Tab-separated table of C-alpha atoms and ligand atoms in Angstrom:
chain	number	residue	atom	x	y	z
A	1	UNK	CA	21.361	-77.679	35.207
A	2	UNK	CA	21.072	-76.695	31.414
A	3	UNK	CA	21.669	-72.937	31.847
A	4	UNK	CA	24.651	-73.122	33.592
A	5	UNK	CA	26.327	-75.023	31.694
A	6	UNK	CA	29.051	-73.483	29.218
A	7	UNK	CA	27.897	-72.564	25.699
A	8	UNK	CA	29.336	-75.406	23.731
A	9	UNK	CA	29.187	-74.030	20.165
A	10	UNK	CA	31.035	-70.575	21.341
A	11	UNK	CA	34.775	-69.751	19.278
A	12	UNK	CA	37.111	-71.555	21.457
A	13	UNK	CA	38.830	-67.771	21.593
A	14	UNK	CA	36.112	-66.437	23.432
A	15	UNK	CA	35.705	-67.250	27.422
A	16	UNK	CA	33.191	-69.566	27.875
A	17	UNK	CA	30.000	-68.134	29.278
A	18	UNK	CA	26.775	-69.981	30.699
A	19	UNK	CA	23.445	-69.047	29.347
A	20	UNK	CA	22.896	-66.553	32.530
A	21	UNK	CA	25.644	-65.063	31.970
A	22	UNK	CA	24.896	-63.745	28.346
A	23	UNK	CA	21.450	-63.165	29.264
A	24	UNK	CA	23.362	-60.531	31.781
A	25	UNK	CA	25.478	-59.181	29.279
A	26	UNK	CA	22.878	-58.553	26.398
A	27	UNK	CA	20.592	-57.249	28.811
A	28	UNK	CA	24.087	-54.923	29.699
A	29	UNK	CA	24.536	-54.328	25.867
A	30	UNK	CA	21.005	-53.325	24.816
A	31	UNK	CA	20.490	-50.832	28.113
A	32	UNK	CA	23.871	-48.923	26.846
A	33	UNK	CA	22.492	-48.999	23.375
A	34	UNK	CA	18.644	-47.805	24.727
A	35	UNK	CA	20.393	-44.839	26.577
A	36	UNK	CA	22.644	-43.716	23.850
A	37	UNK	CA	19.634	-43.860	21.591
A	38	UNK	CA	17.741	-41.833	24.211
A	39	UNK	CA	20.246	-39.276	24.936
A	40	UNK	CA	21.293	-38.486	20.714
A	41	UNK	CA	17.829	-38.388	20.012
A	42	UNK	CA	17.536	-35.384	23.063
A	43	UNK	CA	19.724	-33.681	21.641
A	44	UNK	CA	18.596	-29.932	20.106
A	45	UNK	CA	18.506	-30.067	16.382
A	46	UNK	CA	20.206	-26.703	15.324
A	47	UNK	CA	18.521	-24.790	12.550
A	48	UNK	CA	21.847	-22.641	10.555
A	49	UNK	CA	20.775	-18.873	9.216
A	50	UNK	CA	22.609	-16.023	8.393
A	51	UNK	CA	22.336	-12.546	7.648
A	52	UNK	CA	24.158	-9.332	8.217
A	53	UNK	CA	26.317	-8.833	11.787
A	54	UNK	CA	23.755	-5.658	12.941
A	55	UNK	CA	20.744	-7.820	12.189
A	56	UNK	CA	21.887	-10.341	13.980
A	57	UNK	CA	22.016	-8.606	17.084
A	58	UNK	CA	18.785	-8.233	17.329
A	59	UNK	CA	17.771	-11.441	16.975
A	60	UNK	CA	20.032	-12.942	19.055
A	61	UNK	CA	18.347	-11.263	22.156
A	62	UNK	CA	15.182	-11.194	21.448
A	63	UNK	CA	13.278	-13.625	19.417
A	64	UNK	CA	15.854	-16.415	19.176
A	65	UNK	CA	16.060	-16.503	23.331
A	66	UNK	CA	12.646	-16.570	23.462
A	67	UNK	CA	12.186	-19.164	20.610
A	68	UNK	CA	14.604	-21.561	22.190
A	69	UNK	CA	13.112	-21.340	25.573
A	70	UNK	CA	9.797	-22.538	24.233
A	71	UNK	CA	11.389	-25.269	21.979
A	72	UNK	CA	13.882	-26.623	24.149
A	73	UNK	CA	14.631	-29.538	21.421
A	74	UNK	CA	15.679	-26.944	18.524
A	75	UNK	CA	18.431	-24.159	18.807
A	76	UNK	CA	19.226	-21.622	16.486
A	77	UNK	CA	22.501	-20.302	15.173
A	78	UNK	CA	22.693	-17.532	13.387
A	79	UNK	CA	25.562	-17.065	11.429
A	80	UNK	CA	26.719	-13.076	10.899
A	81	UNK	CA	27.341	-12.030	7.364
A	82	UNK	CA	28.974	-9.037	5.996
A	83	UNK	CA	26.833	-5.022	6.467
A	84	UNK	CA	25.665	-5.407	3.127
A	85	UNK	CA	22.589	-7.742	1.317
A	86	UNK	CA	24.132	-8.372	-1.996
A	87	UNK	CA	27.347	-9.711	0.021
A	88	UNK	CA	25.322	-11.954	2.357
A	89	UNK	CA	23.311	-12.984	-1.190
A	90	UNK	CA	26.398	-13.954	-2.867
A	91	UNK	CA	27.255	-15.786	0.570
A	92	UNK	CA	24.095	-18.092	0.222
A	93	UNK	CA	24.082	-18.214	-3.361
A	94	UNK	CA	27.540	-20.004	-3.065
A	95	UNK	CA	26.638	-22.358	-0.600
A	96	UNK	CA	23.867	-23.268	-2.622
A	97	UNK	CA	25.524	-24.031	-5.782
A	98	UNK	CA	28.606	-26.244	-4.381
A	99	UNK	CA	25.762	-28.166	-2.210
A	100	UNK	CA	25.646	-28.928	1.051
A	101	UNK	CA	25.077	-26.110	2.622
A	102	UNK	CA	24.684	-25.601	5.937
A	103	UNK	CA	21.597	-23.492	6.036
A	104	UNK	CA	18.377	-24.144	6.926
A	105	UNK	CA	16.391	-21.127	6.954
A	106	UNK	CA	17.060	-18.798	4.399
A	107	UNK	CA	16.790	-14.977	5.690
A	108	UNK	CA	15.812	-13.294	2.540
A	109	UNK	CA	15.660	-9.571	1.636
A	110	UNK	CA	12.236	-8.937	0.056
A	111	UNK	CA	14.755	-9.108	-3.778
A	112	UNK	CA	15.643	-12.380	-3.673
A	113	UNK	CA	12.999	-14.824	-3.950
A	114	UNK	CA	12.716	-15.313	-7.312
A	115	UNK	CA	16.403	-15.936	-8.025
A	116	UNK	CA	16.491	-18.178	-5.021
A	117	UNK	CA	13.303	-20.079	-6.332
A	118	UNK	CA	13.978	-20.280	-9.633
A	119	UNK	CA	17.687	-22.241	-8.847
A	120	UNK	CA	15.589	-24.293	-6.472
A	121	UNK	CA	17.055	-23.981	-3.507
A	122	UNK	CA	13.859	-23.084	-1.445
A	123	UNK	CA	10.774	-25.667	-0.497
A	124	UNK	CA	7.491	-24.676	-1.153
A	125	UNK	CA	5.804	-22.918	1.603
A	126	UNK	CA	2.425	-22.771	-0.156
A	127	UNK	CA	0.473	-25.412	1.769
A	128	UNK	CA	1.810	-24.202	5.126
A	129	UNK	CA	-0.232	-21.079	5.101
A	130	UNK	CA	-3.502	-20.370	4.341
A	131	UNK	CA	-4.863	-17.135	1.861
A	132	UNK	CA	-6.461	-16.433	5.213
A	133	UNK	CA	-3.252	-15.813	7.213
A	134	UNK	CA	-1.434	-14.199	4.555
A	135	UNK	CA	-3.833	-11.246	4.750
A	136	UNK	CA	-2.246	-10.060	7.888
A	137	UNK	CA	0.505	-9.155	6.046
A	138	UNK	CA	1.120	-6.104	3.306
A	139	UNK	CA	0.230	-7.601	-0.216
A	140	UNK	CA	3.620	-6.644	-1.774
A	141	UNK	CA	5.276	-7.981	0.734
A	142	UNK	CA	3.991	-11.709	0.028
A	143	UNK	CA	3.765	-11.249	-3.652
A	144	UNK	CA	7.640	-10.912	-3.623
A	145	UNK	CA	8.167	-13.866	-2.021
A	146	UNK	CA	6.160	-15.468	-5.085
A	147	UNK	CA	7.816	-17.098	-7.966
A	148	UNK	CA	5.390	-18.634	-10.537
A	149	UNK	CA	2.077	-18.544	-8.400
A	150	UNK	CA	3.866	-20.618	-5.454
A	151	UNK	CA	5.439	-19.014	-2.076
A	152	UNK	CA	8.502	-19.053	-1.032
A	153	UNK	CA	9.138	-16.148	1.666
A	154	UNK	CA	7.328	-15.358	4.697
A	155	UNK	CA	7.924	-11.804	5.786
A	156	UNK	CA	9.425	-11.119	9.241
A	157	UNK	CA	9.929	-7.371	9.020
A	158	UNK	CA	8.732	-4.769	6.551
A	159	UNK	CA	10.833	-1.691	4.972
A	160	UNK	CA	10.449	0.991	3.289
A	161	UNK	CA	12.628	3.969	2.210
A	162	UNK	CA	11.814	7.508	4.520
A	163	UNK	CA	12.502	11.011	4.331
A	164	UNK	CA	13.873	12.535	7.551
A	165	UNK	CA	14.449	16.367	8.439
A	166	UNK	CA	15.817	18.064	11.215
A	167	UNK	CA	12.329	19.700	12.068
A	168	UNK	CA	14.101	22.239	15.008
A	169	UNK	CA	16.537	23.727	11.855
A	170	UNK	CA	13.297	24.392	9.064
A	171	UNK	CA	11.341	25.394	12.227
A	172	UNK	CA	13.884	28.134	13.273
A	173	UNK	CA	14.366	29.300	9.608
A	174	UNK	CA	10.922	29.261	8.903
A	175	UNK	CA	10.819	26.412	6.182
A	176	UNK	CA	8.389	23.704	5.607
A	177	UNK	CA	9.441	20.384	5.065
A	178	UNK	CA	10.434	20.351	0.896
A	179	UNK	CA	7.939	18.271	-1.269
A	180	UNK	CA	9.683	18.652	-4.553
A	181	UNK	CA	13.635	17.764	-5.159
A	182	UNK	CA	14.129	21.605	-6.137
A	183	UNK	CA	12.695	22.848	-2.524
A	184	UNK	CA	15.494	20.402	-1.014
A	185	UNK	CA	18.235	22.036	-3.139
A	186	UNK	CA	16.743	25.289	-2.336
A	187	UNK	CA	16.486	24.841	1.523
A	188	UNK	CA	19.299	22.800	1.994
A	189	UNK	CA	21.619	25.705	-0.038
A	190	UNK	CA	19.993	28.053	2.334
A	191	UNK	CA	20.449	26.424	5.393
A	192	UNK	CA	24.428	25.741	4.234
A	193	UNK	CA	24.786	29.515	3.175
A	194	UNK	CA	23.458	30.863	6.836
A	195	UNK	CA	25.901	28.043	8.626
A	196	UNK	CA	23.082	26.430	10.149
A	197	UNK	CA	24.383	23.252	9.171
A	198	UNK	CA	27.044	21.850	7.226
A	199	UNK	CA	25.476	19.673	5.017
A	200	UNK	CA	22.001	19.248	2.984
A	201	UNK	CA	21.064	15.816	2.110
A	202	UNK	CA	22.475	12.511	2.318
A	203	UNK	CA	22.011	9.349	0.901
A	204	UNK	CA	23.487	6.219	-0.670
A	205	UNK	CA	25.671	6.036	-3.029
A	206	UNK	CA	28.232	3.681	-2.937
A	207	UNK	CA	27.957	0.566	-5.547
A	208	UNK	CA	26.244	-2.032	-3.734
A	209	UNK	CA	22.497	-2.813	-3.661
A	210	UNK	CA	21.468	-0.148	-1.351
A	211	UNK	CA	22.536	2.874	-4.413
A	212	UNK	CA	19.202	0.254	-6.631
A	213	UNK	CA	17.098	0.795	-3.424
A	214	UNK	CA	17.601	4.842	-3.346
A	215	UNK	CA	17.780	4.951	-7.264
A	216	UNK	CA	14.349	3.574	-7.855
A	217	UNK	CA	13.227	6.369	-5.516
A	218	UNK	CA	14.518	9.321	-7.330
A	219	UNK	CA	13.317	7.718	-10.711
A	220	UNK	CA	9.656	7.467	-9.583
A	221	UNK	CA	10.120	10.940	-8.558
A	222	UNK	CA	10.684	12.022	-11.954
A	223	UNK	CA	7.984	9.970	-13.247
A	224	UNK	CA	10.601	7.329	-14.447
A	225	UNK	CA	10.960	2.926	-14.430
A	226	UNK	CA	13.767	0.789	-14.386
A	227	UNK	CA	12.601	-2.604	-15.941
A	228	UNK	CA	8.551	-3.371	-16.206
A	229	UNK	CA	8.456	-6.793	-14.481
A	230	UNK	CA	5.308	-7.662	-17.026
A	231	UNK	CA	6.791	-6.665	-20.891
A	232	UNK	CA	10.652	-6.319	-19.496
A	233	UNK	CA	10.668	-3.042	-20.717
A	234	UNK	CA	13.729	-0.767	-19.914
A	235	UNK	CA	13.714	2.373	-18.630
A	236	UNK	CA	17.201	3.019	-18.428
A	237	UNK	CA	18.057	4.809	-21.372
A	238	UNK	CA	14.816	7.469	-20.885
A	239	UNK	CA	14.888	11.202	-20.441
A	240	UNK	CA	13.669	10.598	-16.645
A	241	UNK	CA	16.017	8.384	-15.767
A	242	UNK	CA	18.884	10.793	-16.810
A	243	UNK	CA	17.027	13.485	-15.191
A	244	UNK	CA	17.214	11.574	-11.844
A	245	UNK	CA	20.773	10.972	-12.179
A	246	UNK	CA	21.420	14.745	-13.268
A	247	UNK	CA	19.158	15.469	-9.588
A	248	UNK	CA	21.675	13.190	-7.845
A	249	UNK	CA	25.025	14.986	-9.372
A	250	UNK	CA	24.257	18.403	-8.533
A	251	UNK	CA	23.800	17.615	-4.513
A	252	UNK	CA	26.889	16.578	-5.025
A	253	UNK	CA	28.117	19.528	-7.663
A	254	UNK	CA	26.296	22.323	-5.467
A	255	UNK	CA	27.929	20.659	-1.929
A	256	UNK	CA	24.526	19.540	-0.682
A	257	UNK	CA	25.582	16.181	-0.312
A	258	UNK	CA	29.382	15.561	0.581
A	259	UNK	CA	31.695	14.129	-2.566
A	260	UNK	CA	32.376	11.006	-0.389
A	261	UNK	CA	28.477	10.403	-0.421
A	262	UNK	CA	29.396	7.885	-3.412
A	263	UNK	CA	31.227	5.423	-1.096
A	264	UNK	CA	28.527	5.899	1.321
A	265	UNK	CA	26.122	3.015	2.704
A	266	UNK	CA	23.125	3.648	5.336
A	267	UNK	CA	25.598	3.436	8.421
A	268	UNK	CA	28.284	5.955	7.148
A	269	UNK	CA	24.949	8.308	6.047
A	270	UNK	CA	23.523	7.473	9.799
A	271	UNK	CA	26.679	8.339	11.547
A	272	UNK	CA	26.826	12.001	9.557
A	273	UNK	CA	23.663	13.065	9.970
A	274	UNK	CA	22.871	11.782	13.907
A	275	UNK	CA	25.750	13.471	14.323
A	276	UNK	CA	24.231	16.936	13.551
A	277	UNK	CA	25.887	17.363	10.084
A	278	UNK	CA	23.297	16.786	7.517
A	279	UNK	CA	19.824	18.394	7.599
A	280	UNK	CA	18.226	15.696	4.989
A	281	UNK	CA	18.647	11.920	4.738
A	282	UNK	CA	16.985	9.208	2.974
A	283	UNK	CA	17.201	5.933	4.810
A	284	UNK	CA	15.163	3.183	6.727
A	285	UNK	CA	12.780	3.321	9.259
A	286	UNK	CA	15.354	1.920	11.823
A	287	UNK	CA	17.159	5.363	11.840
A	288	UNK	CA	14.377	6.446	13.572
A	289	UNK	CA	15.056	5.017	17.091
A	290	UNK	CA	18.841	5.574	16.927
A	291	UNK	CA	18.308	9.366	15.791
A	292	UNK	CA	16.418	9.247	19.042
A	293	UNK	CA	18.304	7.678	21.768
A	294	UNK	CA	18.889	9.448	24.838
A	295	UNK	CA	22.710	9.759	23.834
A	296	UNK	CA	21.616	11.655	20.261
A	297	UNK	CA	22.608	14.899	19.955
A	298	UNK	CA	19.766	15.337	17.191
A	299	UNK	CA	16.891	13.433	19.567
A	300	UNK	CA	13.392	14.853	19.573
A	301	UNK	CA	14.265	16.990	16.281
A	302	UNK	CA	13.810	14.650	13.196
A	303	UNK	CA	10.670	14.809	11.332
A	304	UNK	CA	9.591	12.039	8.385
A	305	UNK	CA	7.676	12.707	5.631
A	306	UNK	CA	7.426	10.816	1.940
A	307	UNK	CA	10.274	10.915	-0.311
A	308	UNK	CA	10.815	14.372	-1.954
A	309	UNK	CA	9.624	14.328	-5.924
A	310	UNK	CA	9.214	16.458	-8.971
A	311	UNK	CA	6.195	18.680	-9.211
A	312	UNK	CA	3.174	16.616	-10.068
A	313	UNK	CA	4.865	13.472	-10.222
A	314	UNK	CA	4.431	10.652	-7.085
A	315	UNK	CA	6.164	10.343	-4.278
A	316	UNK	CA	9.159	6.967	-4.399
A	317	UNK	CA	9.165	4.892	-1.299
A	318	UNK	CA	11.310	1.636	-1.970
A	319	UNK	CA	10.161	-1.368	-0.679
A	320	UNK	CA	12.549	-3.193	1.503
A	321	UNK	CA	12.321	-6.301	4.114
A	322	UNK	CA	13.541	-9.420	4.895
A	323	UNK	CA	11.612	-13.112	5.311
A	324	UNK	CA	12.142	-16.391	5.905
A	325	UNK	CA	12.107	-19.367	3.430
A	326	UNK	CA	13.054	-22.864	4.258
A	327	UNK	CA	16.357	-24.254	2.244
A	328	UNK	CA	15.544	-27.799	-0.006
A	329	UNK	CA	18.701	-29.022	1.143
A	330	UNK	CA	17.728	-28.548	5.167
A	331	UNK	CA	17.385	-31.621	7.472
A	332	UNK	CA	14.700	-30.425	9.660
A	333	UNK	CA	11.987	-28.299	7.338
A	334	UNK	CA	9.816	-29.486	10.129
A	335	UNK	CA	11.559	-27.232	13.195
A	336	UNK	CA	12.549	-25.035	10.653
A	337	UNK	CA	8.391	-24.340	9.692
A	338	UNK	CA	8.079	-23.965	13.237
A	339	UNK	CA	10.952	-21.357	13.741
A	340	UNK	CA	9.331	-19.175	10.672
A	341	UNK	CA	5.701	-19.528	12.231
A	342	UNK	CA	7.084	-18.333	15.992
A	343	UNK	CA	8.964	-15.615	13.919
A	344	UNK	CA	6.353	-14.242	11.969
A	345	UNK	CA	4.119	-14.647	14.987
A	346	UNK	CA	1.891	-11.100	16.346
A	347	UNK	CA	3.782	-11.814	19.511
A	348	UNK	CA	7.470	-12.338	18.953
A	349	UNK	CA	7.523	-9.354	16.005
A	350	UNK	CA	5.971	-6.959	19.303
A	351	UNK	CA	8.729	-7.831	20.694
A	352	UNK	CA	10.997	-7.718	17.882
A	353	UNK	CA	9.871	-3.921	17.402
A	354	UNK	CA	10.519	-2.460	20.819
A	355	UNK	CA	13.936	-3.863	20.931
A	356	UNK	CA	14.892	-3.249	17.123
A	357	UNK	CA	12.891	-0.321	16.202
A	358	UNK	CA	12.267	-2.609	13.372
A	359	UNK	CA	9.109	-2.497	11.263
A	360	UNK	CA	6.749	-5.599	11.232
A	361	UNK	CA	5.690	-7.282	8.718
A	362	UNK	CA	2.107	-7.544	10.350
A	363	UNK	CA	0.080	-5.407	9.390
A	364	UNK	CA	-2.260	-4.959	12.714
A	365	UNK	CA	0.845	-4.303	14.516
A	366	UNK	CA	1.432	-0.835	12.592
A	367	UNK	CA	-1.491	0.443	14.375
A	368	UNK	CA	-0.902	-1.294	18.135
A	369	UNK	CA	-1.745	1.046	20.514
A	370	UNK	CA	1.599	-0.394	22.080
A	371	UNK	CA	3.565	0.370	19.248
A	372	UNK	CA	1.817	3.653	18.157
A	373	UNK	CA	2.570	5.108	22.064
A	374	UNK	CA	5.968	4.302	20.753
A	375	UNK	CA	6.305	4.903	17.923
A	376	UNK	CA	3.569	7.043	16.357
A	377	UNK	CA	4.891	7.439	12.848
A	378	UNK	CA	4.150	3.757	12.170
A	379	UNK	CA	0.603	4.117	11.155
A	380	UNK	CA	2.515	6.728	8.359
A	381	UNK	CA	4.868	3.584	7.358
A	382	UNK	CA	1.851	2.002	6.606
A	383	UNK	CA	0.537	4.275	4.194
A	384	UNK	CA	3.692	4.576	2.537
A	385	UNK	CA	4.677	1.367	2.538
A	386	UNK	CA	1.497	0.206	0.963
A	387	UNK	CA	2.205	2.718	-2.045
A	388	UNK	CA	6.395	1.689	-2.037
A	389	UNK	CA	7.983	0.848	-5.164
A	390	UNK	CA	9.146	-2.434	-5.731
A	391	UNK	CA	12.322	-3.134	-7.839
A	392	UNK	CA	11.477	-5.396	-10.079
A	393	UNK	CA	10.731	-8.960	-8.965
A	394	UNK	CA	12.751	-10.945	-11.738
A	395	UNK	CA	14.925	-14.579	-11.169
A	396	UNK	CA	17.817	-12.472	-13.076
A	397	UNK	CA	17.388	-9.288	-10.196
A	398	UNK	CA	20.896	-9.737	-8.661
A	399	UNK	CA	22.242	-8.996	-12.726
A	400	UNK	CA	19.993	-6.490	-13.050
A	401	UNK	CA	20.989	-4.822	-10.390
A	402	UNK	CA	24.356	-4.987	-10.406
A	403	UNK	CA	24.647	-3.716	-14.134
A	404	UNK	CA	22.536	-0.490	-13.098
A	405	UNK	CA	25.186	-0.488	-10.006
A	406	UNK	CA	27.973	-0.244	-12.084
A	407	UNK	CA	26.667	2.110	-14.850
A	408	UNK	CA	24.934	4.381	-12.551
A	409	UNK	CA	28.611	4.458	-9.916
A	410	UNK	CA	30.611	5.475	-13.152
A	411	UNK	CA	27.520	8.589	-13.893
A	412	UNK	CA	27.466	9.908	-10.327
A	413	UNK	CA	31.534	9.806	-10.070
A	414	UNK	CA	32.104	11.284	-13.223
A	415	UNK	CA	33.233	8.364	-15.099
A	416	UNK	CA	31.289	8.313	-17.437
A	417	UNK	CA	28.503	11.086	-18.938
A	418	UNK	CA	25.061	9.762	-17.737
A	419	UNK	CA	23.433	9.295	-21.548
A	420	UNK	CA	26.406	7.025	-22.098
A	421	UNK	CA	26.384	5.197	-18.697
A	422	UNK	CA	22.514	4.573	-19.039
A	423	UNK	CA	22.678	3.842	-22.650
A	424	UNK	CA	25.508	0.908	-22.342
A	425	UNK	CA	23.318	-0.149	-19.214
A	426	UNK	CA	19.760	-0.136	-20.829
A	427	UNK	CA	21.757	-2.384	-23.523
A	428	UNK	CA	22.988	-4.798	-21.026
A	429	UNK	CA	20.111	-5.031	-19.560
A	430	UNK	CA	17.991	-5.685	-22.476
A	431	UNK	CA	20.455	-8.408	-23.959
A	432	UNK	CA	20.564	-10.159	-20.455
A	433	UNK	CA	16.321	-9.713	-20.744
A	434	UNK	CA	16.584	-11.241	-23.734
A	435	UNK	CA	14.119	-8.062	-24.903
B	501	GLC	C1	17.526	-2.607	3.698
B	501	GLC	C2	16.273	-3.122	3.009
B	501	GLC	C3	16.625	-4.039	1.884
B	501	GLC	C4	17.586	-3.365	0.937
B	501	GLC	C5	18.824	-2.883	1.683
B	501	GLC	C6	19.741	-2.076	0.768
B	501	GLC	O1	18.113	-3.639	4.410
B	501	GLC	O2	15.432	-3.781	3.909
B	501	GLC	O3	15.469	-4.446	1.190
B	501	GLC	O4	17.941	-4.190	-0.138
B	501	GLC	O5	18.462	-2.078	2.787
B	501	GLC	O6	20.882	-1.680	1.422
């Protein structure tokens, strides 16, 4: 019969097969090539982020675990940066200009977006999510994740700069909290003189981003700006501005704050003053659970109030935070979408908050009965939050920034006198402005 008969018309190199027998072995070939198809296309797609080492943390428990149990197909790797934002900025920003980079998300502090968008590096999150769903979250928060009308950044978790006292040592001295940066000289002097405590107030001042973030918050207190986002006006060089700096030298002139506060970030001011050294710091709202674990020697005595100020002038909270954007260059903006939308989601940022202590970026969760049995200042964070001072949403921020880092390091250490430190970095400024 025909089909078992050898192929005629085969190589004479290959062994002679009948026309069963290659109906056998293509049958074979294509089952092999159906199942590797089946398994590679099973496999998880991984989405790449990263962002500092403690932030990661976390995540890594909480929402990523959950995230990945719901979406078997995608995993998440999050990549841990160095403790600082302009470190892990620089990290992306390289990645992003010698291409390929292996990021997908983008985990952005609420600074970056206009730099990042601008260089276009980010897609276009504007038809993902409607005007509708952008109302649960604070205003300011989405409107820095603009550039030029389109979005770029959903937020994950709000910030904003706090005040915290050690309640128990006013209480026993018979002190109310200080509203006005001469009350916390005053207090904290007193407090120093009677060895209550031995430090006053501590805050950030080591050249990195975090001494902007504090800065802008002693300049609104004196009624002062850095750079108007609108007319690029700049403040630098303006009796208020030297005023805040001159506020900032004598904590450190009068011993208020420690000498070393200039090489401090938030951790090293953390460590100080949850170990029962300091009776003022300015930080983040995530002090607030670690000043309270069960370990703390300072637990149950810290009180939070608005940022000190000058008399009649307003209170500075900066805004701070950290979103999600979607890289161009990623593989999968599909899972990645997804990722952002479980991330930003009511339930996983619950979540997110009881483990964290972080803030959420929704704004029905600040007043959760859940989260206010909690944490009951977080209907407070609101209020201040919604009032915070933004540093000024420009592409050029990261320059910005680090000139007033530089100039403003060489005032408080006594490099340079502050006129001339703010006047060389209102100049700088200006001629990067192009104003
Ligand atoms: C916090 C804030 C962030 C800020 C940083 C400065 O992480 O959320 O916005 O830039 O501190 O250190």
């Amino acid at each position: 019969m025909l089909y078992r008969q050898p192929l005629k018309k085969l190589p004479k190199f290959l062994p002679k097969f009948t026309f069963w027998q290659l109906g056998v072995f293509l049958s074979l070939l294509l089952g092999i090539v159906l199942f590797a198809w089946t398994v590679l296309s099973q496999q998880p797609i991984t989405l790449n982020l990263l962002m500092t080492a403690p932030d990661a943390q976390p995540w890594k428990q909480g929402m990523v675990k959950e995230f990945e149990a719901q979406n078997p197909g995608i995993r998440i790797n999050i990549i841990e940066g160095p403790n600082a934002t302009n470190l892990v900025e620089d990290l992306y920003t390289s990645a992003f200009i010698l291409g390929d980079s292996p990021y997908d998300l983008v985990n952005m502090d609420v600074i970056w977006a206009p730099k990042f968008a601008a260089a276009g590096w980010l897609l276009d999150l504007s038809d993902r999510i409607s005007p509708e769903e952008l109302k649960a979250f604070s205003p300011k928060d989405i409107e820095a994740g603009r550039y030029e009308g389109r979005l770029y950044r959903i937020p994950v978790r709000s910030d904003v700069g706090v005040f915290y006292y050690r309640q128990d040592l006013l209480a026993a001295a018979g002190y109310e909290p200080p509203e006005t940066f001469a009350d916390l000289l005053k207090i904290s002097q007193a407090l120093q003189k009677d060895k209550k405590i031995p430090l006053g107030y501590l805050w950030q001042g080591k050249q990195y981003e975090g001494l902007s973030a504090m800065f802008v918050e002693v300049l609104e207190g004196f009624g002062g700006f850095w750079v108007n986002p609108e007319t690029l006006e700049v403040g630098l060089d303006r009796a208020e501005t030297l005023q805040a700096i001159e506020f900032l030298r004598s904590t450190i002139k009068e011993g208020v704050s420690p000498a070393g506060v200039t090489t401090y970030q938030e951790d090293e001011t953390l460590n100080l003053f949850k170990s029962g050294q300091a009776a003022f710091i300015r930080s983040w709202p995530y002090l607030w659970p670690i000043a309270n674990e069960e370990s703390s020697p300072i637990k149950g005595k810290v009180g939070i109030k608005p940022m000190v100020r000058a008399p009649s002038k307003n209170s500075g909270a900066c805004l701070g935070g950290w979103g999600l954007g979607i890289a161009k260059s990623s593989q999968h903006p599909a899972e990645a979408w997804k990722a952002i939308q479980f991330f930003t989601s009511k339930e996983a940022q619950k979540q997110f908050i009881f483990q964290a202590g972080y803030v959420p970026s929704r704004r029905e969760l600040f007043t959760d009965p859940d989260v206010v049995a909690k944490y009951s200042h977080y209907p407070q964070l609101l209020e201040v939050g919604d009032s915070a001072v933004l540093r000024p949403p420009l592409a050029q921020y990261a320059q910005v920034s680090d000139i007033l880092q530089r100039y403003l390091s060489a005032a408080l250490t006594n490099q340079m006198t502050p006129e001339k430190a703010m006047k060389a970095a209102a100049a700088e400024t200006r001629r990067l402005l192009g104003t």
